[in-house]
Every structure is written in C-alpha cells, then in structure tokens.
PDB file of C-alpha atoms and ligand atoms in Angstrom:
ATOM      1  CA  MET N   1       0.000   0.000   0.000  1.00 94.00           C
ATOM      2  CA  ASP N   2       1.253   3.557  -0.505  1.00 97.00           C
ATOM      3  CA  LYS N   3      -0.155   4.735   2.872  1.00 98.00           C
ATOM      4  CA  LYS N   4       0.797   3.743   6.396  1.00 98.00           C
ATOM      5  CA  VAL N   5      -1.349   3.823   9.526  1.00 99.00           C
ATOM      6  CA  THR N   6      -0.079   3.055  12.999  1.00 99.00           C
ATOM      7  CA  VAL N   7      -2.514   1.936  15.665  1.00 99.00           C
ATOM      8  CA  ILE N   8      -1.254   2.364  19.208  1.00 98.00           C
ATOM      9  CA  GLY N   9      -2.775  -0.046  21.710  1.00 98.00           C
ATOM     10  CA  GLY N  10      -3.366  -3.648  20.672  1.00 98.00           C
ATOM     11  CA  GLY N  11      -6.485  -4.183  22.797  1.00 98.00           C
ATOM     12  CA  ASN N  12      -9.985  -4.675  21.445  1.00 98.00           C
ATOM     13  CA  VAL N  13     -10.386  -1.232  19.834  1.00 98.00           C
ATOM     14  CA  GLY N  14      -6.862  -1.160  18.398  1.00 98.00           C
ATOM     15  CA  ALA N  15      -6.920  -4.702  17.024  1.00 98.00           C
ATOM     16  CA  THR N  16     -10.375  -4.220  15.501  1.00 98.00           C
ATOM     17  CA  ALA N  17      -9.261  -0.948  13.905  1.00 99.00           C
ATOM     18  CA  ALA N  18      -6.184  -2.717  12.492  1.00 99.00           C
ATOM     19  CA  GLN N  19      -8.431  -5.434  11.063  1.00 98.00           C
ATOM     20  CA  ARG N  20     -10.785  -2.944   9.413  1.00 98.00           C
ATOM     21  CA  LEU N  21      -7.896  -0.882   7.994  1.00 98.00           C
ATOM     22  CA  CYS N  22      -6.193  -3.834   6.359  1.00 98.00           C
ATOM     23  CA  GLU N  23      -9.372  -5.533   5.164  1.00 98.00           C
ATOM     24  CA  LYS N  24     -10.420  -2.294   3.460  1.00 98.00           C
ATOM     25  CA  GLU N  25      -6.906  -2.031   1.986  1.00 98.00           C
ATOM     26  CA  LEU N  26      -6.611   1.544   3.222  1.00 98.00           C
ATOM     27  CA  ALA N  27      -2.978   1.284   4.263  1.00 98.00           C
ATOM     28  CA  ASP N  28      -0.213  -0.919   5.578  1.00 98.00           C
ATOM     29  CA  VAL N  29      -0.766  -1.184   9.306  1.00 98.00           C
ATOM     30  CA  VAL N  30       1.600  -1.164  12.278  1.00 98.00           C
ATOM     31  CA  LEU N  31       0.065  -2.282  15.561  1.00 98.00           C
ATOM     32  CA  ILE N  32       1.976  -1.211  18.673  1.00 98.00           C
ATOM     33  CA  ASP N  33       1.500  -2.330  22.256  1.00 98.00           C
ATOM     34  CA  ILE N  34       3.805  -2.580  25.251  1.00 98.00           C
ATOM     35  CA  MET N  35       2.780  -6.168  25.947  1.00 98.00           C
ATOM     36  CA  GLU N  36       5.502  -8.418  24.509  1.00 98.00           C
ATOM     37  CA  GLY N  37       4.311 -10.716  21.746  1.00 98.00           C
ATOM     38  CA  MET N  38       0.702  -9.482  21.768  1.00 98.00           C
ATOM     39  CA  PRO N  39       0.797  -7.030  18.840  1.00 98.00           C
ATOM     40  CA  GLN N  40       3.107  -9.387  16.942  1.00 98.00           C
ATOM     41  CA  GLY N  41       0.686 -12.276  17.486  1.00 98.00           C
ATOM     42  CA  LYS N  42      -2.367 -10.277  16.427  1.00 98.00           C
ATOM     43  CA  ALA N  43      -0.549  -8.887  13.389  1.00 98.00           C
ATOM     44  CA  LEU N  44       0.512 -12.377  12.302  1.00 98.00           C
ATOM     45  CA  ASP N  45      -3.029 -13.666  12.807  1.00 98.00           C
ATOM     46  CA  LEU N  46      -4.398 -10.826  10.625  1.00 98.00           C
ATOM     47  CA  THR N  47      -1.701 -11.539   8.025  1.00 98.00           C
ATOM     48  CA  GLU N  48      -2.739 -15.182   7.916  1.00 98.00           C
ATOM     49  CA  ALA N  49      -6.383 -14.130   7.375  1.00 98.00           C
ATOM     50  CA  ALA N  50      -5.381 -11.991   4.373  1.00 98.00           C
ATOM     51  CA  PRO N  51      -5.528 -14.743   1.722  1.00 98.00           C
ATOM     52  CA  ILE N  52      -9.127 -15.495   2.745  1.00 98.00           C
ATOM     53  CA  GLU N  53     -10.111 -11.833   3.146  1.00 98.00           C
ATOM     54  CA  LYS N  54      -8.370 -11.066  -0.146  1.00 98.00           C
ATOM     55  CA  HIS N  55      -6.237  -8.093   0.782  1.00 98.00           C
ATOM     56  CA  ASP N  56      -2.586  -7.242   0.289  1.00 98.00           C
ATOM     57  CA  ALA N  57      -2.072  -4.770   3.116  1.00 98.00           C
ATOM     58  CA  SER N  58       0.797  -5.683   5.424  1.00 98.00           C
ATOM     59  CA  VAL N  59       0.215  -5.813   9.178  1.00 98.00           C
ATOM     60  CA  THR N  60       3.185  -5.626  11.532  1.00 98.00           C
ATOM     61  CA  GLY N  61       3.196  -5.842  15.312  1.00 98.00           C
ATOM     62  CA  ALA N  62       5.789  -4.107  17.491  1.00 98.00           C
ATOM     63  CA  ASN N  63       6.575  -3.098  21.060  1.00 98.00           C
ATOM     64  CA  SER N  64       8.500   0.035  20.088  1.00 97.00           C
ATOM     65  CA  TYR N  65       7.959   2.837  17.607  1.00 98.00           C
ATOM     66  CA  GLU N  66      10.683   2.393  14.970  1.00 98.00           C
ATOM     67  CA  MET N  67       8.370   0.423  12.671  1.00 98.00           C
ATOM     68  CA  SER N  68       5.798   3.231  12.835  1.00 98.00           C
ATOM     69  CA  ALA N  69       8.127   5.785  11.252  1.00 98.00           C
ATOM     70  CA  ASP N  70       6.564   8.128   8.721  1.00 98.00           C
ATOM     71  CA  SER N  71       2.975   7.041   9.277  1.00 98.00           C
ATOM     72  CA  ASP N  72       0.343   9.093   7.483  1.00 98.00           C
ATOM     73  CA  VAL N  73      -2.190   8.587  10.253  1.00 99.00           C
ATOM     74  CA  VAL N  74      -1.758   7.410  13.847  1.00 99.00           C
ATOM     75  CA  ILE N  75      -4.756   6.143  15.795  1.00 99.00           C
ATOM     76  CA  ILE N  76      -4.164   6.218  19.563  1.00 98.00           C
ATOM     77  CA  THR N  77      -6.268   3.764  21.545  1.00 98.00           C
ATOM     78  CA  ALA N  78      -3.752   3.249  24.373  1.00 98.00           C
ATOM     79  CA  GLY N  79      -4.979   3.516  27.931  1.00 97.00           C
ATOM     80  CA  ILE N  80      -7.311   1.670  30.238  1.00 97.00           C
ATOM     81  CA  PRO N  81     -11.039   1.230  29.539  1.00 96.00           C
ATOM     82  CA  ARG N  82     -13.697   1.855  32.166  1.00 96.00           C
ATOM     83  CA  LYS N  83     -15.557  -0.830  34.113  1.00 94.00           C
ATOM     84  CA  PRO N  84     -19.238  -0.826  35.145  1.00 96.00           C
ATOM     85  CA  GLY N  85     -19.994   2.011  37.573  1.00 95.00           C
ATOM     86  CA  MET N  86     -17.102   4.159  36.329  1.00 96.00           C
ATOM     87  CA  SER N  87     -17.395   7.295  34.229  1.00 96.00           C
ATOM     88  CA  ARG N  88     -14.956   8.024  31.406  1.00 97.00           C
ATOM     89  CA  ASP N  89     -13.627  10.880  33.551  1.00 97.00           C
ATOM     90  CA  ASP N  90     -12.417   8.377  36.185  1.00 97.00           C
ATOM     91  CA  LEU N  91      -9.727   7.364  33.667  1.00 97.00           C
ATOM     92  CA  LEU N  92      -8.253  10.878  33.523  1.00 98.00           C
ATOM     93  CA  SER N  93      -5.099  10.594  35.614  1.00 97.00           C
ATOM     94  CA  THR N  94      -4.051   7.126  34.393  1.00 97.00           C
ATOM     95  CA  ASN N  95      -4.694   7.714  30.709  1.00 98.00           C
ATOM     96  CA  MET N  96      -3.201  11.207  30.763  1.00 98.00           C
ATOM     97  CA  GLY N  97       0.277   9.800  31.536  1.00 98.00           C
ATOM     98  CA  ILE N  98      -0.043   7.044  28.948  1.00 98.00           C
ATOM     99  CA  MET N  99      -1.276   9.492  26.297  1.00 98.00           C
ATOM    100  CA  ARG N 100       1.632  11.873  26.904  1.00 98.00           C
ATOM    101  CA  GLN N 101       4.293   9.138  26.635  1.00 98.00           C
ATOM    102  CA  VAL N 102       2.739   7.621  23.535  1.00 98.00           C
ATOM    103  CA  THR N 103       2.290  10.932  21.733  1.00 98.00           C
ATOM    104  CA  GLU N 104       5.904  11.957  22.304  1.00 98.00           C
ATOM    105  CA  GLN N 105       6.999   8.802  20.464  1.00 98.00           C
ATOM    106  CA  VAL N 106       4.453   9.369  17.701  1.00 98.00           C
ATOM    107  CA  ALA N 107       5.723  12.905  17.126  1.00 98.00           C
ATOM    108  CA  LYS N 108       9.345  11.729  17.127  1.00 98.00           C
ATOM    109  CA  TYR N 109       8.844   9.011  14.504  1.00 98.00           C
ATOM    110  CA  SER N 110       5.985  10.446  12.417  1.00 98.00           C
ATOM    111  CA  PRO N 111       6.335  14.237  12.519  1.00 98.00           C
ATOM    112  CA  ASN N 112       3.897  14.701   9.631  1.00 98.00           C
ATOM    113  CA  ALA N 113       1.152  12.351  10.808  1.00 98.00           C
ATOM    114  CA  LYS N 114      -2.446  13.153  11.539  1.00 99.00           C
ATOM    115  CA  ILE N 115      -3.349  11.919  15.040  1.00 99.00           C
ATOM    116  CA  ILE N 116      -6.765  10.438  15.803  1.00 99.00           C
ATOM    117  CA  VAL N 117      -7.310  10.111  19.559  1.00 98.00           C
ATOM    118  CA  VAL N 118      -9.652   7.367  20.760  1.00 98.00           C
ATOM    119  CA  SER N 119      -8.632   6.997  24.434  1.00 98.00           C
ATOM    120  CA  ASN N 120     -10.875   8.383  27.163  1.00 98.00           C
ATOM    121  CA  PRO N 121     -11.824  10.815  28.510  1.00 98.00           C
ATOM    122  CA  LEU N 122     -11.706  11.693  24.832  1.00 98.00           C
ATOM    123  CA  ASP N 123     -11.734  15.473  24.652  1.00 98.00           C
ATOM    124  CA  ALA N 124      -9.252  15.850  27.515  1.00 98.00           C
ATOM    125  CA  MET N 125      -6.941  13.272  25.919  1.00 98.00           C
ATOM    126  CA  CYS N 126      -6.965  15.349  22.719  1.00 98.00           C
ATOM    127  CA  HIS N 127      -5.515  18.232  24.749  1.00 98.00           C
ATOM    128  CA  VAL N 128      -2.704  15.974  25.994  1.00 98.00           C
ATOM    129  CA  ALA N 129      -1.959  14.713  22.467  1.00 98.00           C
ATOM    130  CA  TYR N 130      -2.025  18.257  21.094  1.00 98.00           C
ATOM    131  CA  GLU N 131       0.408  19.569  23.688  1.00 98.00           C
ATOM    132  CA  ALA N 132       2.718  16.535  23.720  1.00 98.00           C
ATOM    133  CA  SER N 133       2.960  16.374  19.913  1.00 98.00           C
ATOM    134  CA  GLY N 134       3.410  20.067  19.252  1.00 98.00           C
ATOM    135  CA  PHE N 135       1.474  19.425  16.017  1.00 98.00           C
ATOM    136  CA  PRO N 136      -0.730  22.107  14.481  1.00 98.00           C
ATOM    137  CA  LYS N 137      -4.347  21.837  15.575  1.00 98.00           C
ATOM    138  CA  GLU N 138      -5.445  20.638  12.121  1.00 98.00           C
ATOM    139  CA  ARG N 139      -3.485  17.421  12.661  1.00 98.00           C
ATOM    140  CA  VAL N 140      -4.850  16.386  16.072  1.00 99.00           C
ATOM    141  CA  MET N 141      -8.454  15.273  16.438  1.00 98.00           C
ATOM    142  CA  GLY N 142     -10.639  13.029  18.511  1.00 98.00           C
ATOM    143  CA  MET N 143     -12.970  10.222  17.515  1.00 98.00           C
ATOM    144  CA  ALA N 144     -16.267  10.531  19.312  1.00 95.00           C
ATOM    145  CA  GLY N 145     -18.866  12.368  17.272  1.00 97.00           C
ATOM    146  CA  VAL N 146     -18.735   9.717  14.550  1.00 98.00           C
ATOM    147  CA  LEU N 147     -19.313   7.006  17.163  1.00 98.00           C
ATOM    148  CA  ASP N 148     -22.068   8.876  19.014  1.00 98.00           C
ATOM    149  CA  SER N 149     -23.773   9.776  15.737  1.00 98.00           C
ATOM    150  CA  ALA N 150     -23.557   6.146  14.558  1.00 98.00           C
ATOM    151  CA  ARG N 151     -25.254   5.066  17.764  1.00 98.00           C
ATOM    152  CA  PHE N 152     -27.973   7.677  17.252  1.00 98.00           C
ATOM    153  CA  ARG N 153     -28.406   6.488  13.645  1.00 98.00           C
ATOM    154  CA  ALA N 154     -28.690   2.854  14.727  1.00 98.00           C
ATOM    155  CA  PHE N 155     -31.380   3.763  17.281  1.00 98.00           C
ATOM    156  CA  ILE N 156     -33.281   5.891  14.712  1.00 98.00           C
ATOM    157  CA  ALA N 157     -33.215   3.007  12.208  1.00 98.00           C
ATOM    158  CA  MET N 158     -34.431   0.554  14.866  1.00 98.00           C
ATOM    159  CA  GLU N 159     -37.217   2.922  15.957  1.00 98.00           C
ATOM    160  CA  LEU N 160     -38.533   3.632  12.456  1.00 98.00           C
ATOM    161  CA  ASN N 161     -37.717   0.231  10.943  1.00 98.00           C
ATOM    162  CA  VAL N 162     -35.705   1.780   8.102  1.00 98.00           C
ATOM    163  CA  SER N 163     -32.298   1.078   6.636  1.00 98.00           C
ATOM    164  CA  VAL N 164     -29.394   2.571   8.573  1.00 98.00           C
ATOM    165  CA  GLU N 165     -28.182   3.760   5.183  1.00 98.00           C
ATOM    166  CA  ASN N 166     -31.122   6.183   5.059  1.00 98.00           C
ATOM    167  CA  THR N 167     -30.108   7.788   8.349  1.00 98.00           C
ATOM    168  CA  HIS N 168     -27.929  10.782   9.104  1.00 98.00           C
ATOM    169  CA  ALA N 169     -27.301  12.173  12.560  1.00 97.00           C
ATOM    170  CA  PHE N 170     -25.270  14.821  14.301  1.00 93.00           C
ATOM    171  CA  VAL N 171     -24.062  14.586  17.867  1.00 97.00           C
ATOM    172  CA  LEU N 172     -21.898  17.477  19.034  1.00 97.00           C
ATOM    173  CA  GLY N 173     -20.174  18.414  22.290  1.00 98.00           C
ATOM    174  CA  GLY N 174     -17.887  16.432  24.570  1.00 97.00           C
ATOM    175  CA  HIS N 175     -17.856  12.638  24.547  1.00 97.00           C
ATOM    176  CA  GLY N 176     -19.548  12.354  27.937  1.00 95.00           C
ATOM    177  CA  ASP N 177     -22.928  12.518  29.597  1.00 93.00           C
ATOM    178  CA  THR N 178     -23.312  16.112  28.401  1.00 97.00           C
ATOM    179  CA  MET N 179     -23.009  15.329  24.681  1.00 97.00           C
ATOM    180  CA  VAL N 180     -25.513  17.110  22.456  1.00 97.00           C
ATOM    181  CA  PRO N 181     -27.516  15.018  19.954  1.00 98.00           C
ATOM    182  CA  LEU N 182     -29.158  17.354  17.438  1.00 98.00           C
ATOM    183  CA  PRO N 183     -32.544  15.953  16.298  1.00 98.00           C
ATOM    184  CA  ARG N 184     -33.146  18.917  13.953  1.00 96.00           C
ATOM    185  CA  TYR N 185     -30.068  17.944  11.963  1.00 96.00           C
ATOM    186  CA  SER N 186     -30.737  14.191  12.152  1.00 98.00           C
ATOM    187  CA  THR N 187     -32.628  12.817   9.178  1.00 98.00           C
ATOM    188  CA  VAL N 188     -34.069   9.771   7.464  1.00 98.00           C
ATOM    189  CA  ALA N 189     -33.782  10.072   3.675  1.00 98.00           C
ATOM    190  CA  GLY N 190     -33.372  13.819   4.185  1.00 98.00           C
ATOM    191  CA  ILE N 191     -36.456  14.192   6.430  1.00 98.00           C
ATOM    192  CA  PRO N 192     -35.673  15.548   9.919  1.00 98.00           C
ATOM    193  CA  ILE N 193     -36.632  13.031  12.610  1.00 98.00           C
ATOM    194  CA  THR N 194     -38.578  15.816  14.315  1.00 98.00           C
ATOM    195  CA  GLU N 195     -41.177  15.184  11.588  1.00 98.00           C
ATOM    196  CA  LEU N 196     -41.076  11.412  11.889  1.00 98.00           C
ATOM    197  CA  MET N 197     -41.477  10.624  15.576  1.00 98.00           C
ATOM    198  CA  PRO N 198     -43.024  12.144  18.681  1.00 98.00           C
ATOM    199  CA  GLN N 199     -40.956  14.303  21.023  1.00 98.00           C
ATOM    200  CA  ASP N 200     -40.918  11.747  23.836  1.00 98.00           C
ATOM    201  CA  ARG N 201     -39.404   9.091  21.532  1.00 98.00           C
ATOM    202  CA  ILE N 202     -36.804  11.568  20.258  1.00 98.00           C
ATOM    203  CA  GLU N 203     -35.869  12.350  23.854  1.00 98.00           C
ATOM    204  CA  ALA N 204     -35.580   8.649  24.655  1.00 98.00           C
ATOM    205  CA  LEU N 205     -33.262   8.053  21.682  1.00 98.00           C
ATOM    206  CA  CYS N 206     -31.128  11.086  22.591  1.00 98.00           C
ATOM    207  CA  LYS N 207     -30.804   9.779  26.143  1.00 98.00           C
ATOM    208  CA  ARG N 208     -29.865   6.292  24.945  1.00 98.00           C
ATOM    209  CA  THR N 209     -27.252   7.843  22.649  1.00 98.00           C
ATOM    210  CA  ALA N 210     -25.730   9.896  25.480  1.00 98.00           C
ATOM    211  CA  THR N 211     -25.467   6.786  27.665  1.00 97.00           C
ATOM    212  CA  GLY N 212     -24.593   4.465  24.766  1.00 98.00           C
ATOM    213  CA  GLY N 213     -21.050   3.772  25.956  1.00 98.00           C
ATOM    214  CA  ALA N 214     -22.204   2.974  29.496  1.00 97.00           C
ATOM    215  CA  GLU N 215     -24.922   0.642  28.164  1.00 98.00           C
ATOM    216  CA  ILE N 216     -22.251  -1.483  26.469  1.00 98.00           C
ATOM    217  CA  VAL N 217     -19.918  -1.309  29.484  1.00 98.00           C
ATOM    218  CA  SER N 218     -22.681  -2.625  31.741  1.00 97.00           C
ATOM    219  CA  LEU N 219     -23.362  -5.516  29.347  1.00 98.00           C
ATOM    220  CA  LEU N 220     -19.725  -6.468  28.737  1.00 97.00           C
ATOM    221  CA  LYS N 221     -18.758  -5.995  32.405  1.00 96.00           C
ATOM    222  CA  THR N 222     -15.019  -6.341  31.697  1.00 95.00           C
ATOM    223  CA  GLY N 223     -14.427  -3.468  29.292  1.00 94.00           C
ATOM    224  CA  SER N 224     -16.007  -1.050  26.874  1.00 97.00           C
ATOM    225  CA  ALA N 225     -17.315  -1.036  23.304  1.00 98.00           C
ATOM    226  CA  TYR N 226     -14.919  -1.704  20.462  1.00 98.00           C
ATOM    227  CA  TYR N 227     -16.606  -2.619  17.186  1.00 98.00           C
ATOM    228  CA  ALA N 228     -18.314   0.753  16.700  1.00 98.00           C
ATOM    229  CA  PRO N 229     -15.408   2.818  18.119  1.00 98.00           C
ATOM    230  CA  ALA N 230     -13.007   1.051  15.736  1.00 98.00           C
ATOM    231  CA  SER N 231     -15.361   1.622  12.781  1.00 98.00           C
ATOM    232  CA  ALA N 232     -15.608   5.302  13.672  1.00 98.00           C
ATOM    233  CA  ALA N 233     -11.836   5.802  13.908  1.00 99.00           C
ATOM    234  CA  VAL N 234     -11.348   4.007  10.591  1.00 99.00           C
ATOM    235  CA  GLU N 235     -14.000   6.148   8.887  1.00 98.00           C
ATOM    236  CA  MET N 236     -12.015   9.222   9.955  1.00 98.00           C
ATOM    237  CA  ALA N 237      -8.717   7.672   8.815  1.00 99.00           C
ATOM    238  CA  GLU N 238     -10.241   6.789   5.453  1.00 98.00           C
ATOM    239  CA  ALA N 239     -11.471  10.352   4.930  1.00 99.00           C
ATOM    240  CA  ILE N 240      -7.917  11.608   5.518  1.00 99.00           C
ATOM    241  CA  LEU N 241      -6.084   8.908   3.546  1.00 98.00           C
ATOM    242  CA  LYS N 242      -8.358   9.317   0.517  1.00 98.00           C
ATOM    243  CA  ASP N 243      -8.628  13.104   0.866  1.00 98.00           C
ATOM    244  CA  LYS N 244     -12.400  12.725   0.801  1.00 98.00           C
ATOM    245  CA  LYS N 245     -13.328  16.172   2.230  1.00 98.00           C
ATOM    246  CA  LYS N 246     -15.940  14.366   4.305  1.00 98.00           C
ATOM    247  CA  ILE N 247     -17.995  16.267   6.878  1.00 98.00           C
ATOM    248  CA  LEU N 248     -17.951  14.336  10.137  1.00 98.00           C
ATOM    249  CA  PRO N 249     -18.456  15.325  13.759  1.00 98.00           C
ATOM    250  CA  CYS N 250     -15.038  15.120  15.445  1.00 98.00           C
ATOM    251  CA  ALA N 251     -13.345  16.580  18.500  1.00 98.00           C
ATOM    252  CA  ALA N 252     -11.432  19.608  17.212  1.00 98.00           C
ATOM    253  CA  MET N 253      -9.524  22.442  18.850  1.00 98.00           C
ATOM    254  CA  LEU N 254     -11.762  25.496  18.575  1.00 98.00           C
ATOM    255  CA  SER N 255     -10.506  29.043  18.304  1.00 98.00           C
ATOM    256  CA  GLY N 256     -13.622  31.107  18.567  1.00 98.00           C
ATOM    257  CA  GLN N 257     -16.008  28.927  16.559  1.00 98.00           C
ATOM    258  CA  TYR N 258     -19.298  28.415  18.379  1.00 98.00           C
ATOM    259  CA  GLY N 259     -18.030  31.042  20.832  1.00 98.00           C
ATOM    260  CA  ILE N 260     -15.555  28.536  22.316  1.00 98.00           C
ATOM    261  CA  ASN N 261     -11.805  29.087  22.598  1.00 97.00           C
ATOM    262  CA  ASP N 262      -8.783  26.832  23.177  1.00 98.00           C
ATOM    263  CA  LEU N 263     -10.847  23.748  23.802  1.00 98.00           C
ATOM    264  CA  PHE N 264     -11.270  20.390  22.029  1.00 98.00           C
ATOM    265  CA  ILE N 265     -14.934  19.596  21.601  1.00 98.00           C
ATOM    266  CA  GLY N 266     -17.083  17.724  19.094  1.00 98.00           C
ATOM    267  CA  VAL N 267     -18.173  19.827  16.110  1.00 98.00           C
ATOM    268  CA  PRO N 268     -18.705  19.126  12.398  1.00 98.00           C
ATOM    269  CA  VAL N 269     -15.432  19.296  10.495  1.00 98.00           C
ATOM    270  CA  LYS N 270     -14.261  18.656   6.962  1.00 98.00           C
ATOM    271  CA  LEU N 271     -11.682  15.850   6.901  1.00 98.00           C
ATOM    272  CA  GLY N 272      -9.197  15.567   4.058  1.00 98.00           C
ATOM    273  CA  ALA N 273      -5.505  14.983   3.366  1.00 98.00           C
ATOM    274  CA  ALA N 274      -4.469  17.906   5.567  1.00 98.00           C
ATOM    275  CA  GLY N 275      -6.516  16.631   8.519  1.00 98.00           C
ATOM    276  CA  ILE N 276      -9.159  19.052   9.734  1.00 98.00           C
ATOM    277  CA  GLU N 277      -9.522  21.303   6.696  1.00 98.00           C
ATOM    278  CA  GLU N 278     -12.476  23.295   7.976  1.00 98.00           C
ATOM    279  CA  ILE N 279     -14.608  23.638  11.066  1.00 98.00           C
ATOM    280  CA  VAL N 280     -18.204  23.823   9.942  1.00 98.00           C
ATOM    281  CA  GLU N 281     -20.337  26.228  11.942  1.00 97.00           C
ATOM    282  CA  ILE N 282     -24.004  25.299  11.872  1.00 96.00           C
ATOM    283  CA  LYS N 283     -26.763  27.491  13.238  1.00 96.00           C
ATOM    284  CA  LEU N 284     -27.854  26.386  16.690  1.00 97.00           C
ATOM    285  CA  THR N 285     -31.016  27.331  18.539  1.00 97.00           C
ATOM    286  CA  GLU N 286     -30.651  29.005  21.908  1.00 98.00           C
ATOM    287  CA  ASP N 287     -31.232  25.663  23.694  1.00 97.00           C
ATOM    288  CA  GLU N 288     -28.776  23.779  21.491  1.00 97.00           C
ATOM    289  CA  ASP N 289     -26.151  26.470  22.004  1.00 98.00           C
ATOM    290  CA  LYS N 290     -26.712  26.358  25.759  1.00 98.00           C
ATOM    291  CA  ALA N 291     -26.302  22.573  25.746  1.00 98.00           C
ATOM    292  CA  LEU N 292     -23.056  22.844  23.742  1.00 98.00           C
ATOM    293  CA  LYS N 293     -21.669  25.460  26.159  1.00 98.00           C
ATOM    294  CA  HIS N 294     -22.649  23.262  29.097  1.00 98.00           C
ATOM    295  CA  SER N 295     -20.797  20.346  27.512  1.00 98.00           C
ATOM    296  CA  ALA N 296     -17.777  22.590  26.825  1.00 98.00           C
ATOM    297  CA  ALA N 297     -17.743  23.621  30.504  1.00 98.00           C
ATOM    298  CA  ALA N 298     -17.561  19.943  31.515  1.00 98.00           C
ATOM    299  CA  VAL N 299     -14.560  19.399  29.212  1.00 98.00           C
ATOM    300  CA  GLN N 300     -12.916  22.604  30.473  1.00 98.00           C
ATOM    301  CA  GLU N 301     -13.222  21.304  34.030  1.00 97.00           C
ATOM    302  CA  LEU N 302     -11.246  18.175  33.079  1.00 98.00           C
ATOM    303  CA  VAL N 303      -8.605  20.249  31.311  1.00 98.00           C
ATOM    304  CA  ASP N 304      -8.270  22.413  34.440  1.00 97.00           C
ATOM    305  CA  THR N 305      -8.019  19.299  36.629  1.00 97.00           C
ATOM    306  CA  MET N 306      -5.193  17.951  34.456  1.00 97.00           C
ATOM    307  CA  LYS N 307      -3.205  21.130  35.077  1.00 95.00           C
ATOM    308  CA  LYS N 308      -3.237  20.342  38.810  1.00 94.00           C
ATOM    309  CA  LEU N 309      -2.228  16.657  38.433  1.00 89.00           C
TER     310      LEU N 309
HETATM  311  C1  LMR Q   1     -17.741   4.438  24.117  1.00 63.53           C
HETATM  312  O1  LMR Q   1     -18.483   5.420  24.027  1.00 63.53           O
HETATM  313  O2  LMR Q   1     -18.089   3.294  23.820  1.00 63.53           O
HETATM  314  C2  LMR Q   1     -16.318   4.632  24.568  1.00 63.53           C
HETATM  315  O3  LMR Q   1     -16.106   5.969  24.885  1.00 63.53           O
HETATM  316  C3  LMR Q   1     -15.946   3.747  25.700  1.00 63.53           C
HETATM  317  C4  LMR Q   1     -16.700   4.044  26.981  1.00 63.53           C
HETATM  318  O4  LMR Q   1     -16.067   3.988  28.046  1.00 63.53           O
HETATM  319  O5  LMR Q   1     -17.896   4.265  26.950  1.00 63.53           O
END
C-alpha cells in the first residue's frame, strides 16, 4: 500500500481498527502495544487471514515505535477502559500519563502524521496529544462524534424500521454525559426526525445515545465497546487517507467557533488529506447552544483538573 497507519494499543479497539484498515486495503498497518508478543501475534493472525479476506495490506506488530516511522495517520487507543460504575472521567489521571508518553513517540517518529485520539476521557486526551505532539491543531483530532452519531443512527433506524443507510445524525459536544444530539439535523432520507417521531421518543433516543457507551460497558462488564469505536476511527482515517473532504463530527480544537476558545470539543469538520480542513459552523437554537456550552464547561473542568495533576 502507498499509505501507512499506525494503531497504538493492541487491545480490542486497536486490534479491531487494524483489522478494518487492512481488510479495506486503506494502508499498511503497524500495531503497537507494550505487551511483549501481543501485537506481533495479532498482526501475524491478521496476516494469515489476508488470503481469505483477499487483501494485500501488510500488518506488523511491534513493542516500540521504529516500525511506525513516517505514518500518514496514527490512531491512539492506548490507555485503560472503564468498568461498570465508572465514568470516562475516572480514567483521567491514568490515561493522561499514557497518552503523553505515547504521543511523544508518535511525534518523534511520524512528525507529519495526523493523530486520531480514541482513548478516554476523549476530549481531555486530545488536549494531551495536542500539547505533547506540538502538532498544528489541524493534525490532532478526537474520535467521538462519529461514534455517538452512529449510535444515534442505529437507534433511529431501529425505531422507524428503516435502513441505517437512510439515516444521518449529528451529535456534538464532549464525549460524555453532556453530549448534544441534534434531532433537527438528524434525518431519514433527508427528512428531519422531528417530523417522523413524537418528542418523547426523540428524547428517549437522545438519552440512549448519550449513555450508549455505558450501556455497552454494563453488558460487557469487563471493558467497553470496540466494534463501533473502531469503525468510527477508521471512517475518519479513510477520509484523511483518501482526501475525501468528508464532513464528520469530530473533536477539534476550537478558536472562537461556536463562541468557544482553546478547547477540544465535538463539532462538524471537513476531513481531508491535511486533517481538519475546515470547522463547519451550523446554526444552533438558543437551547442547542446552551447545551453545547454546558458540555464545553464539563470538558474545560477536566482540562483544568489535568493542570493540577
Ligand atoms: C464508548 O463510548 O463506547 C467509549 O467511549 C468507551 C466508553 O467507556 O464508553
């Protein structure tokens, strides 16, 4: 392949992302984890599946970063997942240290990469990656809006018994309990869902979306979701690798857009070869704007906490 993607963290999200990347032939993949033998074993297993899956992408496992050199995109999934009863924010101090160490290596070996952060608490971890990499803000982004919007779309399709392919949804804000699903901008075949279902059902779907991660955590009991998070990260990587100019909700560093400054938060962006090529400002109602500001305040609190750790 003429593109290279490194996935840091060989756990469920990382390994599933590696699988999707190679099976879609988006890039050669390097899977890195500190656990000896684990990324090598998973990479070999994926390589041995290639003849059946019919792809020619190479997958390499490693415990250090040399093999990752000159990656086009780096997906960071490293860190611990939450367990039932925990919030994503409970992971802050542990994952902050891991994120810093990992990003320093990424920046050293792949100074031109675009970084997609997946580790939680997502928006706060984007701040760590941004500072530790020293990269311009266009090249550091977080995966969350794509995941939250996919969950919203799945619930809309289930509710209305329509194809998921007919659905579109936008979820903005931080990747936490305060996230902001936007029913007005969520559609089925172009029709806003506000015209297709009663308000109480819309509210129920929004609530299920906002607690979607916790719902999976409470079912799995030993970890968090990985199929949908991996799909979401790979959709972002694909948009960058193929220079698709695709509008997706992602965590981006804002400088004044939506009245928010110096903060990573989920907003619609245009993703292409340069990373975040544009931050799309959509018109929000007073209530939607209030909800976004409330979500931004929750992220800001985590960023302030990190400064004291
Ligand atoms: C998710 O939304 O599935 C992830 O952020 C993992 C989690 O802890 O919920």
